[in-house]
């Protein structure tokens, strides 16, 4: 089972992945963690793509995606979760990470990237501050159980 959680920075992707990992015991890759699979980036990406493909019908894996450029690596059959937040929430959360300061170039970068994942197809949607994360975890877990059940019949 492959669960892909994608969206901009500071929208709750890591929080959701931690909750799902605790519940399901799936391995978690964040961003380009896959580069550690091999010495060359190309070989690592090839191995990771195979790992993603194998996980669709095999062992559980959660991939947290923060860069739109990684979306084409996601194979068909993944449980896709789009996470978002309004721009002011993202800026406030990012500022917290930067000890209260949000430099203008960083703010401009966040503004440019805002909404960049919104057109991606997804099965689940969560908006920071509005979505009940406990309920979302339950819904995703139910989906994974249903997919596993249909795979075994």
GROMACS .gro file of C-alpha atoms in nm:
model
  153
    1UNK     CA    1   0.000   0.000   0.000
    2UNK     CA    2   0.140   0.338  -0.101
    3UNK     CA    3   0.013   0.657   0.062
    4UNK     CA    4   0.133   0.982  -0.095
    5UNK     CA    5   0.086   1.296   0.114
    6UNK     CA    6   0.161   1.608  -0.086
    7UNK     CA    7   0.137   1.982  -0.054
    8UNK     CA    8   0.329   2.297   0.024
    9UNK     CA    9   0.554   2.351   0.325
   10UNK     CA   10   0.391   2.387   0.667
   11UNK     CA   11   0.049   2.242   0.585
   12UNK     CA   12   0.061   1.937   0.816
   13UNK     CA   13   0.207   1.665   0.593
   14UNK     CA   14   0.460   1.548   0.853
   15UNK     CA   15   0.199   1.544   1.128
   16UNK     CA   16  -0.031   1.328   0.917
   17UNK     CA   17   0.251   1.093   0.812
   18UNK     CA   18   0.356   1.046   1.177
   19UNK     CA   19   0.000   0.960   1.278
   20UNK     CA   20  -0.039   0.716   0.990
   21UNK     CA   21   0.298   0.556   1.063
   22UNK     CA   22   0.199   0.510   1.429
   23UNK     CA   23  -0.130   0.355   1.324
   24UNK     CA   24  -0.023   0.147   1.025
   25UNK     CA   25   0.348   0.089   1.085
   26UNK     CA   26   0.438   0.194   0.731
   27UNK     CA   27   0.786   0.310   0.634
   28UNK     CA   28   0.804   0.686   0.566
   29UNK     CA   29   1.009   0.868   0.303
   30UNK     CA   30   1.013   1.246   0.311
   31UNK     CA   31   1.101   1.450   0.005
   32UNK     CA   32   1.418   1.324  -0.150
   33UNK     CA   33   1.511   1.079   0.128
   34UNK     CA   34   1.530   0.823  -0.149
   35UNK     CA   35   1.868   0.964  -0.255
   36UNK     CA   36   2.023   0.757   0.020
   37UNK     CA   37   1.935   0.437  -0.168
   38UNK     CA   38   2.235   0.466  -0.402
   39UNK     CA   39   2.543   0.675  -0.465
   40UNK     CA   40   2.415   0.837  -0.783
   41UNK     CA   41   2.091   1.034  -0.786
   42UNK     CA   42   1.977   0.863  -1.105
   43UNK     CA   43   2.026   0.515  -0.964
   44UNK     CA   44   1.863   0.614  -0.635
   45UNK     CA   45   1.562   0.752  -0.820
   46UNK     CA   46   1.534   0.434  -1.029
   47UNK     CA   47   1.544   0.216  -0.716
   48UNK     CA   48   1.293   0.438  -0.539
   49UNK     CA   49   1.051   0.433  -0.832
   50UNK     CA   50   1.062   0.054  -0.822
   51UNK     CA   51   1.008   0.063  -0.444
   52UNK     CA   52   0.705   0.290  -0.496
   53UNK     CA   53   0.563   0.062  -0.762
   54UNK     CA   54   0.619  -0.248  -0.548
   55UNK     CA   55   0.450  -0.083  -0.249
   56UNK     CA   56   0.126  -0.016  -0.438
   57UNK     CA   57   0.039  -0.385  -0.403
   58UNK     CA   58   0.287  -0.478  -0.132
   59UNK     CA   59   0.438  -0.352   0.192
   60UNK     CA   60   0.316  -0.020   0.322
   61UNK     CA   61   0.500   0.299   0.241
   62UNK     CA   62   0.420   0.665   0.300
   63UNK     CA   63   0.584   0.928   0.081
   64UNK     CA   64   0.565   1.291   0.192
   65UNK     CA   65   0.606   1.515  -0.114
   66UNK     CA   66   0.685   1.885  -0.085
   67UNK     CA   67   0.817   1.953  -0.434
   68UNK     CA   68   0.582   1.954  -0.729
   69UNK     CA   69   0.864   1.823  -0.950
   70UNK     CA   70   0.848   1.487  -0.765
   71UNK     CA   71   0.482   1.421  -0.850
   72UNK     CA   72   0.556   1.243  -1.183
   73UNK     CA   73   0.741   0.973  -0.986
   74UNK     CA   74   0.416   0.874  -0.814
   75UNK     CA   75   0.274   0.555  -0.970
   76UNK     CA   76  -0.090   0.477  -1.036
   77UNK     CA   77  -0.267   0.305  -0.749
   78UNK     CA   78  -0.134   0.525  -0.468
   79UNK     CA   79  -0.370   0.663  -0.205
   80UNK     CA   80  -0.329   1.035  -0.275
   81UNK     CA   81  -0.374   1.294   0.001
   82UNK     CA   82  -0.364   1.666  -0.084
   83UNK     CA   83  -0.287   1.891   0.211
   84UNK     CA   84  -0.320   2.267   0.198
   85UNK     CA   85  -0.358   2.582   0.406
   86UNK     CA   86  -0.429   2.944   0.344
   87UNK     CA   87  -0.123   3.154   0.266
   88UNK     CA   88  -0.125   3.342   0.596
   89UNK     CA   89  -0.123   3.013   0.791
   90UNK     CA   90   0.170   2.886   0.585
   91UNK     CA   91   0.363   3.210   0.639
   92UNK     CA   92   0.296   3.205   1.014
   93UNK     CA   93   0.406   2.842   1.047
   94UNK     CA   94   0.715   2.901   0.836
   95UNK     CA   95   0.804   3.205   1.045
   96UNK     CA   96   0.784   2.987   1.359
   97UNK     CA   97   1.038   2.751   1.203
   98UNK     CA   98   1.263   3.051   1.143
   99UNK     CA   99   1.242   3.171   1.505
  100UNK     CA  100   0.972   3.428   1.436
  101UNK     CA  101   1.126   3.598   1.134
  102UNK     CA  102   1.006   3.552   0.776
  103UNK     CA  103   1.254   3.720   0.543
  104UNK     CA  104   1.093   3.888   0.237
  105UNK     CA  105   1.258   3.648  -0.013
  106UNK     CA  106   1.115   3.350   0.176
  107UNK     CA  107   0.770   3.514   0.187
  108UNK     CA  108   0.790   3.573  -0.189
  109UNK     CA  109   0.887   3.210  -0.247
  110UNK     CA  110   0.590   3.091  -0.040
  111UNK     CA  111   0.359   3.323  -0.236
  112UNK     CA  112   0.490   3.189  -0.568
  113UNK     CA  113   0.441   2.826  -0.461
  114UNK     CA  114   0.101   2.876  -0.297
  115UNK     CA  115  -0.162   2.659  -0.463
  116UNK     CA  116   0.090   2.471  -0.677
  117UNK     CA  117  -0.047   2.130  -0.577
  118UNK     CA  118  -0.417   2.222  -0.591
  119UNK     CA  119  -0.476   2.075  -0.938
  120UNK     CA  120  -0.324   1.737  -0.850
  121UNK     CA  121  -0.576   1.451  -0.842
  122UNK     CA  122  -0.636   1.321  -0.492
  123UNK     CA  123  -0.858   1.084  -0.294
  124UNK     CA  124  -0.839   1.280   0.031
  125UNK     CA  125  -0.814   1.651   0.102
  126UNK     CA  126  -0.712   1.828   0.421
  127UNK     CA  127  -0.688   2.198   0.500
  128UNK     CA  128  -0.480   2.305   0.800
  129UNK     CA  129  -0.697   2.438   1.079
  130UNK     CA  130  -1.018   2.305   0.923
  131UNK     CA  131  -0.977   1.930   0.879
  132UNK     CA  132  -1.018   1.692   1.172
  133UNK     CA  133  -0.689   1.501   1.153
  134UNK     CA  134  -0.817   1.211   1.364
  135UNK     CA  135  -1.108   1.164   1.126
  136UNK     CA  136  -0.876   1.190   0.825
  137UNK     CA  137  -0.647   0.920   0.969
  138UNK     CA  138  -0.953   0.696   1.023
  139UNK     CA  139  -1.071   0.751   0.665
  140UNK     CA  140  -0.729   0.678   0.515
  141UNK     CA  141  -0.688   0.365   0.730
  142UNK     CA  142  -1.032   0.244   0.621
  143UNK     CA  143  -0.933   0.303   0.258
  144UNK     CA  144  -0.611   0.106   0.298
  145UNK     CA  145  -0.801  -0.182   0.460
  146UNK     CA  146  -1.056  -0.179   0.177
  147UNK     CA  147  -0.783  -0.180  -0.088
  148UNK     CA  148  -0.602  -0.463   0.087
  149UNK     CA  149  -0.925  -0.660   0.115
  150UNK     CA  150  -1.006  -0.619  -0.255
  151UNK     CA  151  -0.646  -0.713  -0.346
  152UNK     CA  152  -0.678  -1.040  -0.152
  153UNK     CA  153  -1.003  -1.148  -0.319
   0.00000   0.00000   0.00000
